[in-house]
Coordinates of C-alpha atoms in Angstrom, one line a residue:
M685 CA 105.9 -1.4 -2.3
E686 CA 105.7 1.0 -4.9
K687 CA 103.1 3.2 -4.0
D688 CA 100.1 4.4 -7.0
F689 CA 100.5 7.9 -8.0
H690 CA 97.1 8.3 -7.8
V691 CA 95.6 5.9 -5.0
L692 CA 96.2 6.6 -1.1
P693 CA 98.1 4.7 0.8
T694 CA 96.0 1.6 2.0
E695 CA 95.7 2.6 5.4
M696 CA 93.8 5.4 4.4
G697 CA 91.8 4.0 1.4
K698 CA 90.8 0.7 2.9
A699 CA 87.2 0.3 3.2
R700 CA 86.4 0.1 6.4
K701 CA 83.1 -2.7 6.1
K702 CA 81.0 -3.6 9.2
P703 CA 78.1 -6.0 9.5
G704 CA 75.1 -5.7 6.9
E705 CA 77.1 -2.7 5.1
N706 CA 77.8 -2.7 1.3
L707 CA 80.3 -0.8 0.2
E708 CA 79.8 0.4 -2.7
F709 CA 76.4 1.7 -1.3
P710 CA 76.3 2.0 2.1
P711 CA 73.9 2.7 4.3
F712 CA 73.5 6.1 5.3
L713 CA 72.4 6.5 1.3
C714 CA 69.1 5.2 2.5
Y715 CA 66.6 7.2 4.6
S716 CA 63.1 7.8 4.3
K717 CA 61.0 11.4 4.8
E718 CA 59.4 10.0 7.9
R719 CA 62.9 10.3 8.5
F720 CA 63.1 14.1 7.7
R721 CA 60.0 15.0 9.6
G722 CA 60.7 13.7 12.5
K723 CA 62.9 14.6 15.7
E724 CA 66.2 14.1 14.1
L725 CA 65.8 17.0 11.2
G726 CA 68.2 18.8 13.5
K727 CA 70.8 16.3 13.1
V728 CA 70.3 16.5 9.8
L729 CA 71.7 18.9 8.0
F730 CA 75.3 20.4 8.7
S731 CA 76.5 24.0 9.6
L732 CA 78.8 24.5 6.7
P733 CA 76.7 26.6 4.0
F734 CA 78.7 25.1 1.0
F735 CA 77.1 21.9 0.1
V736 CA 77.1 19.6 2.9
F737 CA 74.0 17.3 3.7
L738 CA 75.2 15.1 6.3
R739 CA 72.8 12.2 7.2
V740 CA 73.4 10.9 11.1
Y741 CA 72.4 7.5 10.8
D742 CA 71.5 4.6 14.7
E743 CA 73.3 1.4 14.5
E744 CA 70.4 -0.2 14.5
K745 CA 69.2 1.2 10.9
R746 CA 71.8 -0.1 9.6
N747 CA 70.1 -3.2 7.8
V748 CA 67.7 -1.7 4.7
P749 CA 65.6 -3.6 2.2
A750 CA 67.5 -4.7 -0.6
R751 CA 65.2 -3.1 -2.9
R752 CA 66.1 0.2 -1.8
K753 CA 69.7 -0.1 -2.3
A754 CA 68.9 -1.7 -5.8
Q755 CA 66.9 1.3 -6.5
I756 CA 69.6 3.7 -5.1
E757 CA 72.4 2.2 -7.4
R758 CA 70.0 2.7 -10.7
M759 CA 70.0 6.3 -10.0
S760 CA 73.6 6.3 -9.3
Q761 CA 74.0 4.4 -12.6
S762 CA 71.2 6.7 -14.3
M763 CA 73.0 10.0 -12.8
T764 CA 76.7 9.2 -13.4
K765 CA 78.7 8.3 -17.1
D766 CA 81.0 6.1 -17.0
M767 CA 83.3 6.7 -19.3
T768 CA 85.9 3.3 -18.6
T769 CA 84.3 1.6 -21.8
G770 CA 82.7 2.0 -24.8
S771 CA 84.1 4.2 -28.0
P772 CA 86.2 7.1 -26.2
A773 CA 85.0 9.7 -29.6
K774 CA 80.9 8.7 -28.5
L775 CA 82.0 9.3 -24.8
I776 CA 83.9 12.4 -25.4
L777 CA 81.4 13.9 -27.8
K778 CA 78.5 13.5 -25.7
F779 CA 80.6 14.8 -22.3
T780 CA 82.4 18.2 -24.8
I781 CA 78.7 19.0 -26.4
P782 CA 76.8 19.8 -23.4
L783 CA 79.7 21.4 -22.2
I784 CA 80.4 23.6 -25.2
F785 CA 76.6 25.0 -24.9
G786 CA 77.0 25.3 -21.3
N787 CA 80.4 27.6 -21.7
L788 CA 78.9 29.3 -24.7
F789 CA 75.6 30.2 -22.2
Q790 CA 78.3 31.5 -20.1
Q791 CA 80.0 33.6 -22.2
F792 CA 77.0 34.7 -23.6
Y793 CA 75.8 36.9 -20.5
S794 CA 79.3 38.0 -20.1
M795 CA 79.2 38.9 -23.6
V796 CA 76.4 41.0 -22.8
D797 CA 77.7 43.1 -20.3
T798 CA 80.0 43.6 -22.7
I799 CA 77.6 44.6 -25.3
I800 CA 75.7 46.7 -23.3
V801 CA 78.3 48.2 -21.9
G802 CA 79.7 49.6 -25.4
R803 CA 77.1 50.5 -26.9
Y804 CA 75.1 52.0 -24.0
L805 CA 78.1 53.9 -22.1
G806 CA 80.3 54.4 -24.5
K807 CA 83.7 53.4 -26.2
E808 CA 85.6 54.8 -22.6
A809 CA 83.4 52.1 -20.8
L810 CA 84.2 49.1 -23.2
A811 CA 87.5 50.4 -22.2
G812 CA 87.7 50.1 -18.9
V813 CA 86.2 46.8 -18.9
G814 CA 87.7 45.6 -21.2
S815 CA 91.4 46.1 -19.6
T816 CA 90.5 43.9 -16.8
G817 CA 90.7 41.0 -18.8
S818 CA 94.2 39.3 -18.0
V819 CA 94.1 40.1 -14.3
N820 CA 90.6 39.4 -13.5
Y821 CA 91.6 35.9 -16.0
M822 CA 94.5 35.7 -13.6
I823 CA 92.4 35.0 -10.3
I824 CA 88.8 34.3 -11.6
G825 CA 90.6 31.6 -13.3
F826 CA 92.7 30.1 -10.4
C827 CA 89.5 29.5 -8.7
I828 CA 88.8 28.0 -11.6
G829 CA 90.9 26.2 -12.4
A830 CA 91.9 24.9 -8.6
C831 CA 88.3 24.0 -8.1
A832 CA 88.3 21.8 -12.1
G833 CA 91.9 19.9 -10.0
F834 CA 89.7 19.5 -7.3
S835 CA 87.5 17.2 -8.7
I836 CA 90.4 15.0 -10.4
P837 CA 90.7 12.3 -7.1
V838 CA 86.8 12.3 -7.5
A839 CA 86.8 11.3 -11.3
Q840 CA 89.6 8.7 -9.8
R841 CA 88.1 7.4 -6.8
F842 CA 84.6 6.9 -9.1
G843 CA 86.6 5.1 -12.3
A844 CA 88.4 2.6 -9.8
R845 CA 84.6 2.9 -7.2
H846 CA 86.2 3.6 -4.1
F847 CA 82.6 5.5 -3.1
E848 CA 84.5 5.7 0.2
D849 CA 87.5 7.8 -0.3
L850 CA 85.3 9.4 -2.7
R851 CA 83.1 11.1 -0.5
R852 CA 85.8 12.1 1.8
F853 CA 87.7 13.9 -0.6
V854 CA 84.6 15.3 -0.9
G855 CA 84.4 16.9 2.4
N856 CA 87.8 17.8 2.6
I857 CA 87.4 20.1 -0.7
I858 CA 84.8 22.0 1.2
W859 CA 87.4 23.4 3.6
L860 CA 89.7 24.4 0.6
A861 CA 87.0 26.0 -0.9
L862 CA 85.8 27.6 1.7
G863 CA 89.3 28.8 3.0
L864 CA 90.1 30.2 -1.2
A865 CA 87.0 32.0 -0.7
A866 CA 87.5 33.7 1.8
V867 CA 91.9 34.6 1.3
L868 CA 91.1 35.2 -2.3
T869 CA 88.2 37.6 -2.2
V870 CA 90.0 39.5 0.8
L871 CA 93.4 40.6 -0.9
T872 CA 92.0 40.9 -4.7
V873 CA 89.8 43.9 -3.2
L874 CA 92.7 45.3 -1.2
L875 CA 95.2 45.4 -3.9
C876 CA 92.1 46.4 -7.4
G877 CA 93.5 49.8 -7.3
P878 CA 97.4 49.2 -7.5
I879 CA 97.3 46.7 -10.0
L880 CA 95.6 49.0 -12.1
T881 CA 97.9 51.6 -11.4
A882 CA 100.8 49.0 -12.0
M883 CA 99.0 47.7 -16.0
N884 CA 99.5 51.6 -16.6
T885 CA 96.0 51.6 -17.2
P886 CA 94.5 55.0 -18.4
S887 CA 93.5 58.0 -16.5
D888 CA 90.2 58.5 -18.7
I889 CA 88.8 54.8 -17.7
F890 CA 90.5 54.1 -14.3
Q891 CA 87.7 54.5 -12.5
Y892 CA 84.8 52.1 -15.1
A893 CA 88.0 49.3 -15.0
Y894 CA 88.0 50.2 -11.6
W895 CA 84.2 49.9 -10.4
Y896 CA 84.1 46.9 -12.7
I897 CA 86.3 44.6 -11.5
V898 CA 86.3 45.3 -7.5
I899 CA 83.1 43.6 -7.8
I900 CA 84.3 40.5 -9.7
F901 CA 86.6 40.2 -6.4
A902 CA 84.3 40.6 -4.5
G903 CA 81.9 38.3 -5.8
I904 CA 84.5 35.1 -5.5
P905 CA 82.9 33.2 -3.3
A906 CA 80.2 33.1 -6.1
T907 CA 82.3 31.6 -8.2
I908 CA 84.0 29.2 -6.1
F909 CA 80.8 27.8 -4.9
Y910 CA 79.6 27.1 -9.1
N911 CA 82.2 25.6 -10.1
I912 CA 83.0 23.5 -7.3
L913 CA 80.2 22.0 -8.0
A914 CA 79.9 22.3 -11.3
S915 CA 83.1 20.3 -11.1
L916 CA 81.8 17.5 -8.7
L917 CA 78.9 17.1 -11.4
R918 CA 81.2 16.4 -14.4
A919 CA 83.9 14.4 -12.2
L920 CA 80.9 12.3 -12.2
G921 CA 80.9 12.4 -15.7
D922 CA 77.0 15.1 -15.7
S923 CA 78.3 17.4 -18.0
R924 CA 74.5 18.2 -18.4
T925 CA 73.1 19.5 -15.7
P926 CA 75.5 22.4 -15.2
V927 CA 74.5 23.5 -18.5
V928 CA 70.5 23.6 -17.4
F929 CA 71.4 25.8 -14.5
L930 CA 74.2 28.1 -16.8
V931 CA 71.1 28.8 -19.3
L932 CA 68.5 29.7 -16.3
A933 CA 71.1 32.1 -15.0
S934 CA 72.2 33.9 -18.4
L935 CA 68.7 34.9 -18.7
I936 CA 68.7 36.3 -15.5
N937 CA 72.1 37.9 -16.0
I938 CA 70.3 39.4 -19.4
A939 CA 67.3 40.9 -17.6
L940 CA 69.8 42.5 -15.1
D941 CA 71.8 44.1 -16.8
F942 CA 69.2 46.5 -18.8
I943 CA 67.9 46.8 -15.2
L944 CA 70.8 48.0 -13.6
V945 CA 73.4 49.3 -16.2
L946 CA 70.4 50.9 -17.9
G947 CA 67.6 51.9 -15.5
T948 CA 70.1 52.4 -13.0
P949 CA 73.2 55.3 -11.9
M950 CA 75.3 52.4 -11.7
G951 CA 77.0 52.1 -14.7
V952 CA 79.3 49.3 -15.4
A953 CA 79.4 48.7 -12.1
G954 CA 75.6 47.3 -12.2
A955 CA 77.1 44.6 -15.4
A956 CA 79.8 43.0 -12.9
V957 CA 76.5 43.0 -10.3
A958 CA 74.5 41.0 -12.6
T959 CA 77.5 38.4 -13.2
V960 CA 77.7 38.1 -9.7
A961 CA 74.7 37.4 -9.4
S962 CA 74.3 35.1 -12.4
Q963 CA 77.4 32.6 -10.9
L964 CA 75.2 32.7 -7.1
I965 CA 72.2 31.5 -8.8
S966 CA 73.6 28.7 -10.8
G967 CA 75.6 27.9 -7.4
I968 CA 72.7 27.4 -5.3
A969 CA 70.8 25.5 -8.6
C970 CA 73.4 22.8 -8.2
L971 CA 73.2 22.6 -4.4
L972 CA 69.6 21.3 -4.3
F973 CA 70.5 19.3 -7.2
I974 CA 72.9 17.5 -6.0
I975 CA 71.2 16.9 -2.5
K976 CA 68.1 15.9 -4.3
R977 CA 69.3 13.6 -7.5
F978 CA 72.8 12.7 -6.3
E979 CA 73.0 10.5 -3.1
I980 CA 76.3 9.5 -4.0
L981 CA 78.2 12.7 -2.9
H982 CA 75.9 13.2 0.6
I983 CA 78.8 12.9 2.8
Q984 CA 79.1 11.6 6.8
K985 CA 79.7 12.9 9.9
D986 CA 82.9 11.6 9.2
D987 CA 83.6 12.6 5.8
I988 CA 83.9 16.4 7.2
R989 CA 87.5 15.5 9.5
P990 CA 90.3 17.1 7.3
R991 CA 92.9 14.8 6.7
S992 CA 96.2 15.8 5.8
A993 CA 96.7 13.2 3.2
Y994 CA 93.8 13.6 1.1
L995 CA 93.8 18.0 2.0
L996 CA 97.6 17.6 0.3
E997 CA 96.2 15.5 -3.0
L998 CA 94.0 17.9 -3.2
C999 CA 96.5 20.7 -3.0
N1000 CA 98.7 18.9 -5.6
M1001 CA 95.8 18.6 -8.2
G1002 CA 93.7 21.9 -7.9
L1003 CA 96.6 24.6 -7.1
P1004 CA 98.8 23.5 -10.0
M1005 CA 95.9 24.0 -12.2
G1006 CA 94.5 27.3 -10.7
L1007 CA 98.4 28.6 -10.7
Q1008 CA 98.6 27.3 -14.3
C1009 CA 96.2 29.9 -15.4
S1010 CA 97.0 33.0 -13.4
I1011 CA 100.8 32.0 -14.4
T1012 CA 99.6 32.7 -17.9
A1013 CA 97.3 35.8 -17.0
I1014 CA 100.5 37.1 -15.9
G1015 CA 102.0 36.8 -19.7
G1016 CA 98.5 38.2 -20.1
I1017 CA 98.8 41.2 -18.1
L1018 CA 102.5 42.6 -19.5
L1019 CA 100.9 42.4 -22.8
Q1020 CA 98.0 44.3 -21.6
S1021 CA 100.1 47.1 -20.2
S1022 CA 101.6 46.9 -23.5
V1023 CA 98.4 47.5 -25.2
N1024 CA 98.3 50.3 -22.5
G1025 CA 100.7 52.7 -24.3
L1026 CA 99.2 52.3 -27.7
G1027 CA 96.1 54.1 -26.2
S1028 CA 92.7 54.0 -25.4
L1029 CA 91.9 52.9 -29.1
A1030 CA 94.1 50.0 -29.2
V1031 CA 92.7 49.3 -25.9
A1032 CA 88.9 49.4 -27.2
S1033 CA 89.8 47.0 -30.3
V1034 CA 91.3 44.4 -28.3
A1035 CA 88.8 44.2 -25.7
A1036 CA 86.4 44.2 -28.3
A1037 CA 87.8 41.5 -29.7
G1038 CA 88.7 40.0 -27.0
K1039 CA 85.4 39.8 -26.1
L1040 CA 84.6 37.9 -29.4
S1041 CA 87.2 35.6 -29.7
T1042 CA 86.6 34.2 -26.5
F1043 CA 83.6 33.5 -27.3
F1044 CA 84.3 30.9 -29.8
T1045 CA 87.6 29.9 -27.3
C1046 CA 85.7 28.6 -24.9
A1047 CA 84.6 25.3 -26.6
Y1048 CA 88.6 25.0 -26.3
D1049 CA 88.4 25.0 -22.7
A1050 CA 85.1 22.3 -22.6
M1051 CA 87.3 19.8 -24.8
G1052 CA 90.1 20.1 -21.9
V1053 CA 87.5 19.3 -19.5
S1054 CA 86.1 16.4 -21.2
M1055 CA 90.0 15.1 -21.6
S1056 CA 90.7 15.5 -17.7
T1057 CA 87.6 13.5 -16.7
Y1058 CA 87.9 10.7 -19.0
T1059 CA 91.5 10.2 -18.5
G1060 CA 90.8 10.5 -15.1
Q1061 CA 88.2 8.2 -14.6
N1062 CA 90.3 5.4 -17.0
M1063 CA 93.4 6.2 -14.8
G1064 CA 91.1 5.1 -11.6
A1065 CA 90.1 1.8 -13.3
R1066 CA 93.6 1.3 -14.9
R1067 CA 92.5 1.5 -18.0
F1068 CA 95.8 2.7 -19.2
D1069 CA 94.7 1.9 -22.8
R1070 CA 92.1 3.8 -23.7
I1071 CA 94.2 7.3 -22.8
P1072 CA 95.5 7.4 -27.0
P1073 CA 92.1 6.8 -28.5
G1074 CA 90.8 9.4 -26.2
L1075 CA 94.0 12.1 -27.1
R1076 CA 92.8 11.4 -31.3
A1077 CA 89.3 11.4 -30.8
G1078 CA 89.4 15.0 -29.1
M1079 CA 92.3 16.9 -31.0
V1080 CA 90.0 15.3 -34.3
I1081 CA 87.1 16.9 -32.2
G1082 CA 88.7 19.7 -31.8
S1083 CA 90.3 20.6 -35.1
V1084 CA 87.0 20.7 -37.4
Y1085 CA 85.6 23.0 -34.3
S1086 CA 88.5 25.2 -35.5
I1087 CA 88.8 25.8 -39.0
S1088 CA 84.1 25.9 -38.7
A1089 CA 84.7 28.3 -36.0
A1090 CA 87.9 31.1 -38.3
L1091 CA 85.0 30.2 -41.6
I1092 CA 83.1 32.0 -39.7
L1093 CA 85.3 34.5 -38.7
L1094 CA 86.8 35.1 -41.9
A1095 CA 82.8 36.0 -43.4
F1096 CA 80.7 37.9 -40.4
G1097 CA 84.2 38.9 -38.0
K1098 CA 83.0 43.0 -39.2
I1099 CA 79.7 42.2 -38.0
L1100 CA 79.5 40.3 -35.0
L1101 CA 82.1 43.3 -33.9
T1102 CA 79.4 45.9 -34.3
M1103 CA 77.7 44.3 -31.3
F1104 CA 80.5 45.7 -29.2
V1105 CA 80.6 49.0 -30.3
D1106 CA 78.9 51.7 -32.9
A1107 CA 79.3 51.1 -36.7
S1108 CA 80.6 54.6 -36.6
E1109 CA 84.0 53.2 -35.1
T1110 CA 85.3 52.0 -38.5
A1111 CA 89.4 52.7 -37.0
V1112 CA 88.6 50.3 -33.8
I1113 CA 87.1 47.9 -35.4
N1114 CA 89.2 47.2 -38.1
D1115 CA 91.9 46.5 -35.8
A1116 CA 89.7 44.7 -33.8
Y1117 CA 89.0 42.3 -37.0
R1118 CA 93.2 41.6 -37.7
F1119 CA 93.8 40.9 -34.3
L1120 CA 90.1 38.3 -35.0
L1121 CA 91.4 36.7 -38.0
T1122 CA 95.3 36.3 -36.4
N1123 CA 94.5 34.0 -33.2
A1124 CA 91.8 32.5 -35.4
A1125 CA 94.3 31.1 -38.0
F1126 CA 95.8 29.4 -34.8
Y1127 CA 93.1 27.7 -33.4
I1128 CA 94.1 24.6 -33.8
P1129 CA 97.4 25.1 -32.3
L1130 CA 94.9 26.1 -28.7
A1131 CA 93.1 23.3 -29.0
A1132 CA 95.6 20.7 -28.2
V1133 CA 96.9 23.6 -25.5
N1134 CA 93.8 22.0 -24.0
I1135 CA 93.2 18.4 -24.8
Y1136 CA 96.8 18.0 -23.6
R1137 CA 97.2 20.2 -20.5
L1138 CA 93.9 18.9 -19.3
L1139 CA 94.8 14.9 -20.3
I1140 CA 97.9 15.3 -18.1
Q1141 CA 96.7 17.2 -15.8
G1142 CA 93.7 14.2 -15.5
M1143 CA 96.7 11.1 -15.5
G1144 CA 97.6 12.9 -12.1
Y1145 CA 100.1 15.0 -13.5
S1146 CA 99.4 18.5 -12.4
K1147 CA 102.1 20.0 -11.5
I1148 CA 104.7 19.2 -14.2
A1149 CA 101.6 20.7 -16.4
M1150 CA 101.5 23.6 -14.7
F1151 CA 104.8 24.6 -16.5
A1152 CA 103.2 24.7 -20.2
G1153 CA 101.8 27.9 -18.9
V1154 CA 104.9 28.7 -17.6
C1155 CA 105.8 28.6 -21.8
E1156 CA 102.6 30.8 -22.6
M1157 CA 103.3 33.4 -20.0
A1158 CA 107.2 33.3 -21.1
A1159 CA 105.8 33.9 -25.1
R1160 CA 103.0 36.5 -24.0
S1161 CA 106.0 39.0 -22.0
F1162 CA 108.3 38.4 -24.4
A1163 CA 106.1 39.7 -27.4
G1164 CA 104.3 42.8 -25.1
L1165 CA 108.0 44.0 -23.7
V1166 CA 110.1 43.5 -26.8
L1167 CA 107.6 42.7 -29.9
V1168 CA 104.7 45.5 -29.3
P1169 CA 106.7 49.2 -28.6
V1170 CA 108.7 48.1 -31.8
F1171 CA 106.0 46.8 -34.0
G1172 CA 102.8 47.9 -32.4
F1173 CA 99.6 46.4 -32.9
A1174 CA 100.6 43.9 -35.2
A1175 CA 103.2 42.4 -32.9
A1176 CA 99.7 42.0 -30.6
C1177 CA 98.0 39.9 -33.1
F1178 CA 100.7 37.9 -33.3
A1179 CA 101.2 37.1 -29.1
N1180 CA 98.6 34.5 -28.4
P1181 CA 99.7 32.7 -31.2
L1182 CA 103.0 32.5 -30.4
A1183 CA 102.1 31.5 -26.4
W1184 CA 99.5 28.4 -27.5
I1185 CA 102.8 27.0 -29.6
M1186 CA 105.4 27.6 -27.3
A1187 CA 103.3 25.4 -25.6
D1188 CA 102.4 22.9 -27.3
L1189 CA 106.4 22.5 -27.7
F1190 CA 106.0 21.5 -24.5
L1191 CA 103.6 19.9 -24.2
I1192 CA 102.8 17.3 -26.8
P1193 CA 106.2 15.7 -26.3
L1194 CA 105.7 15.4 -22.4
Y1195 CA 102.6 13.4 -23.3
V1196 CA 104.4 10.8 -24.7
Y1197 CA 106.7 10.5 -22.2
L1198 CA 104.9 10.4 -18.9
L1199 CA 102.6 7.8 -21.1
R1200 CA 105.6 5.0 -21.5
K1201 CA 106.4 5.7 -17.6
T1202 CA 103.1 5.4 -16.8
R1203 CA 102.4 2.0 -18.8
R1204 CA 105.6 1.4 -17.5
Q1205 CA 105.1 1.2 -13.7
D1206 CA 101.9 -0.9 -14.4
E1207 CA 104.0 -3.6 -16.1
L1208 CA 106.2 -3.2 -13.3
E1209 CA 103.7 -3.2 -10.5
P1210 CA 102.3 -7.3 -10.4
R1211 CA 106.2 -8.1 -9.8
T1212 CA 106.8 -5.2 -7.5
N1213 CA 103.8 -6.1 -5.3
S1214 CA 104.6 -9.8 -5.6

């Protein structure tokens, strides 16, 4: 029998039904407050500090009143979102809007760092922070991408209603997240100096760049902590809750920025500390919310046991998504190295334009996450017919947003840039505005990159989708190594659009091929199984 690419082998995905147990809402989800105040309290919390909320229950307590089971079922249905039925356009739009607001707030408190640094610490400090953008994205982007990839099997099991497998994936995600956080934190903190040196970071901004990025990398556990939990919530269809916590964290971040940057001699290090602290607060809030409201994610002792097949599937999904971001960023690092060779003025211009551009382009990340969740759930439910309508809806949303964003930047780009750079720095503002408009003219191809790539990953083809990142890396590397030395700053303006177009030329034909392949496999499977 041919194995389905998104379902574990039969012996592993098989439900273990016991007398009196409801497979979809097993008895361990039901509890009483008295139990938590009693002598069993010590058994309840597992030692891992991440998000394990473990419930150990006795054999004789398996029979739970039907009314309590019904309450749990209603809670699970109200807190999660089934994207396998209903209008694809409405589902994707409703799921995307909270994500856009969440990403905007995330970029907002990142942008506040840049505004305060640029306005109060000077253009050298701004250039120092901005020069770390590519290496920052290479590492932090890997973390965020991996976390999003780890949640794809969870979304697929939720769509298929395989809740036992779902919780086992959650248990194994914990081990991967802890290992990833430990390894990346140690390596990146130790290698910060050599990386910045290899990037030809100008000496007058080197210390600013170093202290900012080393603190950001030291906070990688907080970044993974939040993004794992937020990705799990989104996999179950809840895109609103992470936004609420990000809004709270952004307000705290702004307050810390003013306190640490302006009220202490920490300088750019204070801005980095504020960003890490905000991520940690968001993660803690998500954890408490999951403990209180998401019974479906509460795992048993058996679920936390490492399983090689589960770990392998998670790595096959998560690591390619993380590597895709890192591979993309390698081209950005080479491009940044070329821009660094043009001097501090060019670096400051790209830094200011990049921060403002990121504020507008973060919406495309939200669209991609929506497509990943939508596709993952429908693949789990084997509703392949819903994928093309979902793609069309995503591209319409992306195109409308792209045109609106480009018009806003055209009309107000220079005014918005003065948030980062003093109005007297006219040379920086003019170059940054040129960089912005060149990129904004190609926002629709950027929307297509995120929508097609995350859709393909939601289908379960993370490894092959990673090559879109290779296309982007090659394009940016070519621009940085060949075009910038010849054409100067103008070539740097076209590096990102070139990368987006190259990725689209790979992703669009790939989507057509994989959708046909998936449909053929589905048509043949009944005959194979019979």
